[in-house]
XYZ file of C-alpha atoms in Angstrom:
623
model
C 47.444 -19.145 11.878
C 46.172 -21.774 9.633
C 49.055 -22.846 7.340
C 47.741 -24.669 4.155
C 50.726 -26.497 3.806
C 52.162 -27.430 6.973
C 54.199 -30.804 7.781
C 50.892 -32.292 9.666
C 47.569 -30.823 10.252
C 45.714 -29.396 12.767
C 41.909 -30.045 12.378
C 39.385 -28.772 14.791
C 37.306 -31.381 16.282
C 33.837 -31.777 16.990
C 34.175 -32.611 20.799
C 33.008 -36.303 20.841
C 30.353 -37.556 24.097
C 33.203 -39.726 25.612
C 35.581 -36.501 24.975
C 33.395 -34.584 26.760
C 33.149 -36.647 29.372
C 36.930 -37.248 29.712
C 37.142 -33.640 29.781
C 34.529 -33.425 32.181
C 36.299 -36.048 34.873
C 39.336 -34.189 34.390
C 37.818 -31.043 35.929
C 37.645 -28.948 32.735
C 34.522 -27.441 31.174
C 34.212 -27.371 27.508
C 32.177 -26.063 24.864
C 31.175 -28.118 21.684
C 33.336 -26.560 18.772
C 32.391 -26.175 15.486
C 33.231 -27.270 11.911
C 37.061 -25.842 10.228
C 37.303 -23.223 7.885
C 39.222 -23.023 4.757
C 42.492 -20.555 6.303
C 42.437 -17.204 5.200
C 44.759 -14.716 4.153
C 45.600 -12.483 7.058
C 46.485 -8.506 7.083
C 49.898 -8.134 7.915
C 52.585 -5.182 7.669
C 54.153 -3.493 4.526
C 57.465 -3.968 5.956
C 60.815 -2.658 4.049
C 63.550 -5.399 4.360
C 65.046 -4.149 7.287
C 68.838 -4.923 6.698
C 70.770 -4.151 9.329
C 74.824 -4.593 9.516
C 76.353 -6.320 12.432
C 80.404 -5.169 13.135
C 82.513 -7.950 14.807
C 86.130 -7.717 14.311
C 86.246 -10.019 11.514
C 84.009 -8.257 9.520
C 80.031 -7.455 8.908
C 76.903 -9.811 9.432
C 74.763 -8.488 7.076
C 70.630 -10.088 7.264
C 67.383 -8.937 6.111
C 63.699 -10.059 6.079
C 62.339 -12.855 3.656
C 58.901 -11.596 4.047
C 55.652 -13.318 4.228
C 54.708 -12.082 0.892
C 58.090 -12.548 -0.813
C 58.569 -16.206 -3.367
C 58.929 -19.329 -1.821
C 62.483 -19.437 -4.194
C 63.370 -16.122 -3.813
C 66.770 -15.439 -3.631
C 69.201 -12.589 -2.626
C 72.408 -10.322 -3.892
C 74.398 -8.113 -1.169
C 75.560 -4.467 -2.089
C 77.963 -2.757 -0.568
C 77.957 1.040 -1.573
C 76.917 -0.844 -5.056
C 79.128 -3.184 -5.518
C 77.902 -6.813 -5.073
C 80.101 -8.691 -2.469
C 78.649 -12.357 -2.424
C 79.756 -14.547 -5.809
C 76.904 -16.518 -6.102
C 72.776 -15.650 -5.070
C 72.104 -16.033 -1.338
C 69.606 -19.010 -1.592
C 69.641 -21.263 1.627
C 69.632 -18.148 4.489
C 69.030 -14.408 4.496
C 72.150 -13.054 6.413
C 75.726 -13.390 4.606
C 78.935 -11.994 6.325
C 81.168 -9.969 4.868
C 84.819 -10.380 6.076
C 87.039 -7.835 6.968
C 84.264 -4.829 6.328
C 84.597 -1.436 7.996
C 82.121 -1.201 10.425
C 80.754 1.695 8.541
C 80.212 -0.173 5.194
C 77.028 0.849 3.303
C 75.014 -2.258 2.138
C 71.698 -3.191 0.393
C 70.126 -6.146 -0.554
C 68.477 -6.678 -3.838
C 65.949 -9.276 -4.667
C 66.029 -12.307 -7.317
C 62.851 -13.273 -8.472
C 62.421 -15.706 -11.222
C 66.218 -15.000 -12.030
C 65.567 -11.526 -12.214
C 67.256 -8.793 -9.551
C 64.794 -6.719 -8.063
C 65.780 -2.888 -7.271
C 67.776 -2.157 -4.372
C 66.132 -2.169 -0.536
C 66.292 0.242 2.204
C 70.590 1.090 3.325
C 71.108 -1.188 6.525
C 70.937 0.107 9.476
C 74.594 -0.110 11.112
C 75.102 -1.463 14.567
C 78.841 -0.436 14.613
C 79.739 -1.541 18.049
C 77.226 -4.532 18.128
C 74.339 -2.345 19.104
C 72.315 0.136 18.051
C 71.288 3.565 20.219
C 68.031 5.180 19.836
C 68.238 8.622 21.625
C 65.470 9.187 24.058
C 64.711 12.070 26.352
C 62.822 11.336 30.172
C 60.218 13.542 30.866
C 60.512 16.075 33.785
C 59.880 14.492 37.254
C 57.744 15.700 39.598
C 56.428 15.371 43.544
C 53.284 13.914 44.408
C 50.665 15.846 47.206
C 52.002 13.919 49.586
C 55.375 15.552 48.977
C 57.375 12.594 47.457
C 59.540 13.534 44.520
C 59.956 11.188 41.541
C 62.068 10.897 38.267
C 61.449 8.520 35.023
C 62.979 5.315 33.620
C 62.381 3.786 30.559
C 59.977 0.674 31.126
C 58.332 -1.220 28.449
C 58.380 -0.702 24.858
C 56.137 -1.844 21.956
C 57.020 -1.353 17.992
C 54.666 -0.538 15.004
C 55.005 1.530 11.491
C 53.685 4.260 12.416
C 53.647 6.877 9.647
C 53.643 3.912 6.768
C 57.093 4.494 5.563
C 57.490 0.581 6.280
C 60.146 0.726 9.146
C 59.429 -0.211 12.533
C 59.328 2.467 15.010
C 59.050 2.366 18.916
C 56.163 3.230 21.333
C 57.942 3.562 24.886
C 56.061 3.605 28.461
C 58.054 6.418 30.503
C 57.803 5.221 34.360
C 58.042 7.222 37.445
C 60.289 6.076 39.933
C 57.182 5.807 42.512
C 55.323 3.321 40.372
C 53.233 1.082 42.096
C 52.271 -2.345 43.025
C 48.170 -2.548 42.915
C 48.575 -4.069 46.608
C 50.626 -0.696 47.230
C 49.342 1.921 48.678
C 50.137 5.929 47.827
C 50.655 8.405 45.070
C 52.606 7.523 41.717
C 53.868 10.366 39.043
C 51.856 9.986 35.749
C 52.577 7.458 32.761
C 54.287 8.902 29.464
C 54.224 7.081 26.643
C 56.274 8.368 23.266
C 56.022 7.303 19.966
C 59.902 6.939 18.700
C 61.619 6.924 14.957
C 64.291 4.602 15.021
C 67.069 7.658 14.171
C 65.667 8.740 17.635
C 62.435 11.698 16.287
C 60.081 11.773 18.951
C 56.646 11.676 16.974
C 54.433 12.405 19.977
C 54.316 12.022 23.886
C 50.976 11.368 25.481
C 50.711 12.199 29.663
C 48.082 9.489 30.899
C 47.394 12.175 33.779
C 46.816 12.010 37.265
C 44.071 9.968 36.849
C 45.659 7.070 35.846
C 47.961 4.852 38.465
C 51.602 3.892 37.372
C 52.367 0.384 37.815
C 52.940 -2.904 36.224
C 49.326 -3.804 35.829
C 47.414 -0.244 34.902
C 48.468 0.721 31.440
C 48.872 -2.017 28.964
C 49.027 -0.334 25.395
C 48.696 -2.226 22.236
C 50.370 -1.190 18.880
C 48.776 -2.350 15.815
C 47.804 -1.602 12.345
C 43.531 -2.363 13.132
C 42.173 -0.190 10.319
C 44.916 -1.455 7.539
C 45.470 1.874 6.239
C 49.531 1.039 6.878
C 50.099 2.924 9.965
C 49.886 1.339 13.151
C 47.277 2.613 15.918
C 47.913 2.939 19.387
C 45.532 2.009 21.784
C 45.795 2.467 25.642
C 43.032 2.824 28.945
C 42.609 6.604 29.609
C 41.098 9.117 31.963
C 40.352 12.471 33.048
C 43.283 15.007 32.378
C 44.800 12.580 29.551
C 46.828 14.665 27.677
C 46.853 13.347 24.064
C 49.914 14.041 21.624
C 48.564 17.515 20.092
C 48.257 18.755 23.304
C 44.377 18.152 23.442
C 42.987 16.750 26.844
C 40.310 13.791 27.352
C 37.205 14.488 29.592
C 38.221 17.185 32.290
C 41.520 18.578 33.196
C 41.224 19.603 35.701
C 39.421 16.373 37.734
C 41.422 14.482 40.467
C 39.847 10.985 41.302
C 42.726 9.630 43.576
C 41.575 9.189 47.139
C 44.080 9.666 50.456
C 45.999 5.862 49.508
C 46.590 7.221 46.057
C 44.295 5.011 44.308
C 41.728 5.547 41.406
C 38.455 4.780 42.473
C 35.807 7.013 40.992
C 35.758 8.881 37.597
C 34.870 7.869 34.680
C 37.631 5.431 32.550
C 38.067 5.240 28.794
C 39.411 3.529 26.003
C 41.193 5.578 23.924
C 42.090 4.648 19.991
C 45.729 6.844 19.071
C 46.365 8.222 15.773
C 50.195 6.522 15.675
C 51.918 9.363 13.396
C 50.840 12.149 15.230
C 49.325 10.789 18.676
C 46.123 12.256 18.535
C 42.900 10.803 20.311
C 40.876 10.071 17.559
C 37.772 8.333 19.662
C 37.725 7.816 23.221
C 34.700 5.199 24.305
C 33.721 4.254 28.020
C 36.197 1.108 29.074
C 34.374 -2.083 29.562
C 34.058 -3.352 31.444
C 33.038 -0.524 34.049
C 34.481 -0.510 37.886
C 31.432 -0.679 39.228
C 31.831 -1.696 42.888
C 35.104 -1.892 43.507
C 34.263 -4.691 46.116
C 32.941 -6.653 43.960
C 36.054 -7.581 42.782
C 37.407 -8.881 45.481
C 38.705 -6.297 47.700
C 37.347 -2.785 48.932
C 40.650 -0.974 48.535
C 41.687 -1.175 44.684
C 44.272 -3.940 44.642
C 41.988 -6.499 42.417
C 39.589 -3.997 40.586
C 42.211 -2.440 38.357
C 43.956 -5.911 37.081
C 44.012 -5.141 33.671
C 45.182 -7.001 30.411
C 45.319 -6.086 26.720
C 46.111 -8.215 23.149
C 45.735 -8.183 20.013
C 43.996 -10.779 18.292
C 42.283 -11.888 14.839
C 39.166 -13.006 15.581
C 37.586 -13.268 12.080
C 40.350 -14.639 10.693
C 41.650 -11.979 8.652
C 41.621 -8.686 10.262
C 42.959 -7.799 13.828
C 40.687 -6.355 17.191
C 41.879 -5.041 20.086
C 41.391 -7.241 23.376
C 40.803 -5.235 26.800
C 40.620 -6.925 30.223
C 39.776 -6.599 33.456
C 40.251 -8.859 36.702
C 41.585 -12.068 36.867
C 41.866 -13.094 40.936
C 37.686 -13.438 40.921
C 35.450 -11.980 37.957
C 37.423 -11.643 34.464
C 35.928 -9.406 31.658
C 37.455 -9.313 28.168
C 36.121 -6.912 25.641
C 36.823 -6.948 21.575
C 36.472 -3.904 19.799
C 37.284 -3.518 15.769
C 38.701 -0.322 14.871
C 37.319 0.426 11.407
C 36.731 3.459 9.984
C 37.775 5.819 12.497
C 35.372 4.591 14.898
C 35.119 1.483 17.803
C 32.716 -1.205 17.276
C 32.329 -3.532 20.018
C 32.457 -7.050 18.932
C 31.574 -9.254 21.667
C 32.200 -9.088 25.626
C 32.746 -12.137 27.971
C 32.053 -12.039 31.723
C 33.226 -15.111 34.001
C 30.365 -13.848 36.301
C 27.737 -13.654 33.554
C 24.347 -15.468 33.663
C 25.856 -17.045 30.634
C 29.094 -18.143 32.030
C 28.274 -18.709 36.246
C 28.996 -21.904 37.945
C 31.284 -23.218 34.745
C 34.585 -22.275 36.937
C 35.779 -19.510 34.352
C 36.238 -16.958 37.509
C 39.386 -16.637 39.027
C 41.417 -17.931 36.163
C 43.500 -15.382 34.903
C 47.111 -14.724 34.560
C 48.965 -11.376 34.942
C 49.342 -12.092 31.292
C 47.113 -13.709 28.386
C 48.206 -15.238 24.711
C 46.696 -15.289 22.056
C 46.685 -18.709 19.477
C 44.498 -20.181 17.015
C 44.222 -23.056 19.264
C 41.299 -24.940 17.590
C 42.410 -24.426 14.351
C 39.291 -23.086 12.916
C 41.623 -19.942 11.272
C 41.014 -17.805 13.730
C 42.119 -16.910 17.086
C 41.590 -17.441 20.938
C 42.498 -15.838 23.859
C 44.127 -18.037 26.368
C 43.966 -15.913 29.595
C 45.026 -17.958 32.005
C 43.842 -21.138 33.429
C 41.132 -20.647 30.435
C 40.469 -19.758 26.981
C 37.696 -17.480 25.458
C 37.020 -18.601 21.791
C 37.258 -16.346 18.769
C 33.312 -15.460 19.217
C 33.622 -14.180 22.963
C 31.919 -17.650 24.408
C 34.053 -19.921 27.490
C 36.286 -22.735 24.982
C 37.396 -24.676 28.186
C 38.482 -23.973 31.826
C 40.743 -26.498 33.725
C 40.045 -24.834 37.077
C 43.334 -24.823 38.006
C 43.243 -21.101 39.044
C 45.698 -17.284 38.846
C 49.277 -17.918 37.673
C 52.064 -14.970 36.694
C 53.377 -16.990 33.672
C 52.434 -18.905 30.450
C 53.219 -20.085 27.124
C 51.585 -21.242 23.882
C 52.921 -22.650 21.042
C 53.716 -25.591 18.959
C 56.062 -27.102 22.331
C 55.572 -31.155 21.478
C 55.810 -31.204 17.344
C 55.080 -34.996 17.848
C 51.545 -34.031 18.737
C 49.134 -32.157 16.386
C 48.166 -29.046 17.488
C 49.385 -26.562 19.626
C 50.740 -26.947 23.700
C 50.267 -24.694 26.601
C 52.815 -24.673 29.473
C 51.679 -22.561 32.917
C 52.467 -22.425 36.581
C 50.283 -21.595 39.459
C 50.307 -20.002 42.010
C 48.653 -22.055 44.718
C 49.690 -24.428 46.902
C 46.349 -26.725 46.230
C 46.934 -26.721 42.670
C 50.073 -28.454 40.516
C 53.330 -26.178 40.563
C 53.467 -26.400 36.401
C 51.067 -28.254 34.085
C 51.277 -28.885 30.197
C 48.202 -28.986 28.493
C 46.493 -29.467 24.698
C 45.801 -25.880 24.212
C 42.771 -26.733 22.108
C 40.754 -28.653 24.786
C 42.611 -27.939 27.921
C 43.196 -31.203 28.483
C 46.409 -32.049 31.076
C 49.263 -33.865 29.144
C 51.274 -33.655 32.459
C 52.020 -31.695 35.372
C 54.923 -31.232 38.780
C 53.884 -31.437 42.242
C 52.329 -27.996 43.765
C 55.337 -25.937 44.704
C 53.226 -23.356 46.636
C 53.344 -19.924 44.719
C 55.462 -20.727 41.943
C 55.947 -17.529 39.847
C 58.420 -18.138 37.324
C 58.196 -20.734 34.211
C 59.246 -21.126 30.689
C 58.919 -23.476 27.935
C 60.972 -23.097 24.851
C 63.552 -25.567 23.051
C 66.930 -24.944 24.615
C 68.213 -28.351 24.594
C 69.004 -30.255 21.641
C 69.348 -33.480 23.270
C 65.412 -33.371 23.566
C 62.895 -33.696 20.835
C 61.035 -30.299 21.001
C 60.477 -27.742 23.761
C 61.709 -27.747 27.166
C 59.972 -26.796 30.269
C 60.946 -25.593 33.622
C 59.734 -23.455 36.435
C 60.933 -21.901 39.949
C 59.392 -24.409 42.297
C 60.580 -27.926 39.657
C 64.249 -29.161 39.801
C 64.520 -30.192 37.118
C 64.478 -29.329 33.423
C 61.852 -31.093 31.829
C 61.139 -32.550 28.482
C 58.265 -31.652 26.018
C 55.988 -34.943 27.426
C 57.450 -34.595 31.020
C 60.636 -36.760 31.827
C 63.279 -35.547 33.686
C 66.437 -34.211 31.909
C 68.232 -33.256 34.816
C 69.958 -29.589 35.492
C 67.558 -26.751 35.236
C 68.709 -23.382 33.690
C 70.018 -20.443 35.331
C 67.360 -18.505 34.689
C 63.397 -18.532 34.243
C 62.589 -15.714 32.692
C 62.591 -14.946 28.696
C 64.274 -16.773 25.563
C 65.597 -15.646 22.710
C 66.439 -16.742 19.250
C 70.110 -15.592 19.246
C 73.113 -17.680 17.871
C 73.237 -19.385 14.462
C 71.089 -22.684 15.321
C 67.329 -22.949 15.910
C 67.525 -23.850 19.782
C 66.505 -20.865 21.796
C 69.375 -19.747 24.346
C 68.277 -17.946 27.748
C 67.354 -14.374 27.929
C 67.218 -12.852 31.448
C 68.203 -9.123 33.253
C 70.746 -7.696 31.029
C 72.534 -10.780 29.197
C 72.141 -13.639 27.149
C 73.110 -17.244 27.870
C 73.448 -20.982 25.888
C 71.999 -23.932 27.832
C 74.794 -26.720 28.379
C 74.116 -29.766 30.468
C 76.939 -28.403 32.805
C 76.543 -25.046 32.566
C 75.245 -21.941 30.554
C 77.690 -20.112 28.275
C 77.290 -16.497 28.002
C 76.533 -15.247 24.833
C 75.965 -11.550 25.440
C 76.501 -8.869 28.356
C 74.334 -5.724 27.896
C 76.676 -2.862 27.891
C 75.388 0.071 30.777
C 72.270 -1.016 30.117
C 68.755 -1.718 32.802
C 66.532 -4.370 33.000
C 62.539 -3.547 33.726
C 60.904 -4.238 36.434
C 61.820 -5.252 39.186
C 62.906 -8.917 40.173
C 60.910 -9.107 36.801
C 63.870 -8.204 34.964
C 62.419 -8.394 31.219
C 64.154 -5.847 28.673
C 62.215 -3.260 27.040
C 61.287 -5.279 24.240
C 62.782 -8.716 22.650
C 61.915 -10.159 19.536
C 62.480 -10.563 15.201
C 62.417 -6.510 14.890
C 65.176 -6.512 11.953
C 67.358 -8.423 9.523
C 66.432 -12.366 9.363
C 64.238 -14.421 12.113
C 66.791 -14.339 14.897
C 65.570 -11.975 17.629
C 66.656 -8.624 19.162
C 66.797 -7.755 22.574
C 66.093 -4.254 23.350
C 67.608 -2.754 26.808
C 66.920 1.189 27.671
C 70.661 2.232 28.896
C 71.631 3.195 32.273
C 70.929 6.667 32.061
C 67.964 5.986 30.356
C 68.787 8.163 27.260
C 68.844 5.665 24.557
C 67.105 2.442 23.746
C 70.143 -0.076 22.840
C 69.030 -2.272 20.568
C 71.259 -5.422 20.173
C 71.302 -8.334 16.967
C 72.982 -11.238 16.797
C 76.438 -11.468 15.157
C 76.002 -15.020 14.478
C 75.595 -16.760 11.114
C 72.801 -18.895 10.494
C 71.899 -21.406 7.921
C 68.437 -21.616 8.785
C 65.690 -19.307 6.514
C 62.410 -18.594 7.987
C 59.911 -16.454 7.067
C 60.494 -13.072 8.961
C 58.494 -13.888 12.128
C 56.864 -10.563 12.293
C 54.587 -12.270 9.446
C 53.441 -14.942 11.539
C 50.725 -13.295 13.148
C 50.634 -15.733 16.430
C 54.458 -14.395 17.024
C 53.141 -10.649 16.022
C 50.212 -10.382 18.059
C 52.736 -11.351 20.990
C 55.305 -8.754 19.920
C 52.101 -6.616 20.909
C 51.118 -8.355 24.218
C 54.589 -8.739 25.383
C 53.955 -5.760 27.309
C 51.381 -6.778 29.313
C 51.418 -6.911 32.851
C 54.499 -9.431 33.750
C 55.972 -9.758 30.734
C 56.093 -12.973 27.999
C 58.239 -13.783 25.751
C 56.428 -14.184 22.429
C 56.133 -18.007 20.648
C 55.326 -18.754 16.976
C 52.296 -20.008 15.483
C 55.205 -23.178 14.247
C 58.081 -25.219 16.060
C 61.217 -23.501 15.824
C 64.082 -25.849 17.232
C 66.666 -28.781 16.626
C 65.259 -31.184 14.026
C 62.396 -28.762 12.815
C 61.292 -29.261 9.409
C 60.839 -26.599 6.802
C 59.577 -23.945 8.217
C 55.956 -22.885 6.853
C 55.401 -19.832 4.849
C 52.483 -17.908 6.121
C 49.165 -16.766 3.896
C 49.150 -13.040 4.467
C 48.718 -9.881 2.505
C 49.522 -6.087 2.843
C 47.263 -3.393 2.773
């Protein structure tokens, strides 16, 4: 978002004739952009402070939230059953560690605003062992018609306050063990999806039904307080025999659409908006865009028609709208819909293949992700899909042409330049292996030779030897720095990052561990105890990001048995304070996507990294 305060500014351009045209040799197409705004105050969520206590054998890390609508000089008091433990206001941070505390010490954390203490927060939640369980129950498995049997595992998992007490709570994707591949042919169970308290309540389970495929790339749910009345939303694709969570079905139960291969192919589809306390359908509209000829996408047997992508972004500026995709390898078809007053409006639609948008190379540009970024700094946000970016209003911002990739990543990577950076691989062998780019025009800063289908790549400040982020991808050799150079031994893994130890570089996030960058070699950090990764050679965790306690991020894991989400935070002090990063609605909305498809890890809208400056505070409100 637009920060009115930040260290340097971001000001939208008018696109000049020779920037055009530079643009225009460069193989990218775009659009003239229009005057900045004055940034406006976006709706965020009523969060409690979410203190959580971290038990190491020295004692407790206690840390909480400095939220977006908190002083700029607020400052903090501990409690422990009462009793203040720190001798002097916490000013500079917003963890403190209590030495030699029981694990099962009972703490709070009062406010102090204008030297006066505030009333006492919510009792942290205790991870006694370093972790934290949230018991979950599979559903019963089941055999397909052609006689296979399948269980469930735990896949991908989303968070939201969903009954408005102003704790987080989980939304989980339950996956049969026959999932599919779109390119992979034959039955799958159905998709689950529960909505979770954190003391392990099970608010609602909703059965997708047989009508819906299971796999990676069908059922990409968004959780997300649209309608600001303080409870989140839950929005997901649906279909005939979708059982919602009151038991109630959507469109006819008794329909079956899959043909012989197990595919969908006929039958109507829907979007579906969630009541998130008690999982109720409360409107169900036809999903755009429609199937229509399933050749027409690129195949005749279902692999490219049901590509599907979801986000959550604020296109006005102020209020968030639910982003639903379709296709990516040919035609791409993004639809925005506000959610306001118990009822869908559609905003805008774009279509790659529309008389609007044909010949300008927007087809075939997609990503088995998308981001979403104020990228023109207008105060309000775009989606960048792929190898392209749709602008707040639904019309083509630019297109570099460069084609599909599985992997990219937004966010403030070179703080030496204004504006935001994108970082993305491809996947053919015609195009370059990983490119850098100025994610307001789409311009190329750099880019690697092609490396054929290169499917892995992250950028992210891991390195403090380097001024701002790093990048590096499967097909490179090297790691690279923010404007290109070689620094020499890549990472051991390219997959996600995570805000972990005490300082502001980003350590390596990958299966079930975590791991510090060294020159060398990586230090581990963290081993997930009988814990699973998601996936496949994917390996992303259920969910990573700032759920609790300060702006360091969690890493959530579903356990071996795949009874519990195990929820890990960092035992490391920190001297850094940032604004809780669940109020910086670039890094929210990404909290939301991360569940799309192959799975992101989620940027700010700021740098966060050796040598950052103060970090801004966001302008945001509460409903």
């Amino acid at each position: 978002m637009q920060h009115p305060h930040r260290r340097r500014g971001r000001t939208r351009l008018v696109l000049s004739t020779v920037l055009t045209g530079a643009l225009a040799a460069a193989g990218l197409t775009a659009l003239t952009a229009a005057p900045a705004q004055a940034a406006t105050a976006r709706q965020v969520e009523k969060l409690d402070r979410g203190v959580v206590s971290v038990h190491t054998d020295a004692g407790n890390l206690v840390s909480w939230r400095w939220l977006g609508t908190d002083p700029n000089d607020v400052s903090f008091n501990v409690y422990r059953a009462g009793t203040k433990v720190n001798p002097a206001p916490v000013t500079g941070s917003t963890n403190y560690f209590h030495s030699g505390a029981p694990s099962q010490a009972d703490y709070t954390v009062r406010a102090v605003v204008g030297g006066v203490e505030q009333g006492d927060s919510v009792h942290a939640v205790q991870f006694r062992t370093g972790y934290k369980d949230v018991p979950i129950t599979p559903p019963a498995g089941g055999t397909t018609p052609d006689g296979v049997a399948y269980t469930y595992e735990a896949n991908d998992a989303s968070v939201g306050d969903l009954d408005g007490d102003g704790a987080l709570d989980f939304v989980l994707k339950w996956q049969p063990t026959n999932a599919k591949d779109n390119s992979q042919s034959g039955y799958t169970g159905n998709t689950v999806v529960d909505g979770i308290r954190l003391d392990g309540t099970r608010l609602w389970r909703i059965d997708l039904g047989r009508n819906i495929r299971s796999g990676a790339h069908y059922t990409q749910f968004q959780v997300y307080d649209y309608d600001g009345d303080g409870k989140a939303e839950v929005a997901m694709k649906t279909a005939d025999a979708t059982v919602d969570g009151t038991g109630a079905v959507i469109g006819s139960a008794s329909a079956d659409h899959r043909n012989s291969s197990g595919y969908v192919l006929s039958g109507p589809e829907y979007l579906t908006m969630f009541n998130g306390q008690t999982g109720r359908a409360m409107q169900s509209v036809d999903y755009v865009p429609a199937r229509g000829t399933v050749s027409s996408w690129g195949d005749s047997y279902g692999n490219r028609v049901d590509r599907f992508l979801a986000g959550t972004a604020y296109l006005d500026g102020a209020r968030p709208s639910l982003v639903m995709a379709r296709g990516y390898y040919t035609r791409s078809v993004i639809a925005a819909w506000d959610w306001r007053g118990g009822a869908f409006t559609r905003r805008w639609t774009f279509d790659s293949s529309s008389s609007t948008n044909a010949g300008k190379g927007f087809d075939g540009q997609g990503n088995h992700s998308l981001s979403v970024a104020d990228v023109d700094a207008d105060g309000r946000d775009e989606i960048v899909y792929g190898a392209m970016t749709v602008d707040d209003n639904g019309n083509g911002l630019w297109t570099t042409k460069l084609g599909h990739g599985d992997a990219g990543h937004v966010g403030d990577l070179n703080p030496s330049r204004a504006g935001l950076e994108y970082f993305k691989v491809s996947e053919s062998s015609s195009q370059p292996g990983s490119w850098m780019a100025d994610a307001r025009t789409g311009s190329r800063l750099w880019q690697t030779a092609s490396g054929g289908d290169n499917g892995r790549g992250v950028a992210a400040d891991i390195y403090a030897g380097s001024a701002g982020a790093e990048a590096w991808s499967a097909s490179d050799t090297t790691l690279r720095s923010a404007g290109g150079a070689s620094l020499g031994r890549e990472p051991s893994s390219i997959n996600f990052v995570s805000w972990w130890d005490g300082d502001t570089t980003r350590e390596l996030l990958d299966g079930t561990r975590i791991d510090k960058y060294g020159t060398s070699s990586d230090t581990r950090l963290l081993t997930g105890a009988s814990v699973h990764s998601n996936n496949g050679t994917k390996a992303t965790p259920a969910l990573s990001g700032d759920l609790f306690g300060d702006w360091r991020e969690e890493v959530v894991w579903a356990t071996g048995d795949n009874r519990a989400l195990r929820i890990y935070s960092t035992p490391h002090e920190t001297s850094a304070k940032i604004t809780t990063l669940l109020h910086d609605t670039m890094y929210r909305t990404a909290i939301a996507w991360q569940n799309t498809a192959y799975n992101q890890p989620p940027h700010p809208s700021f740098f966060i990294g050796n040598g950052m400056p103060t970090a801004p505070r966001p302008t945001v409100y509460t409903p």
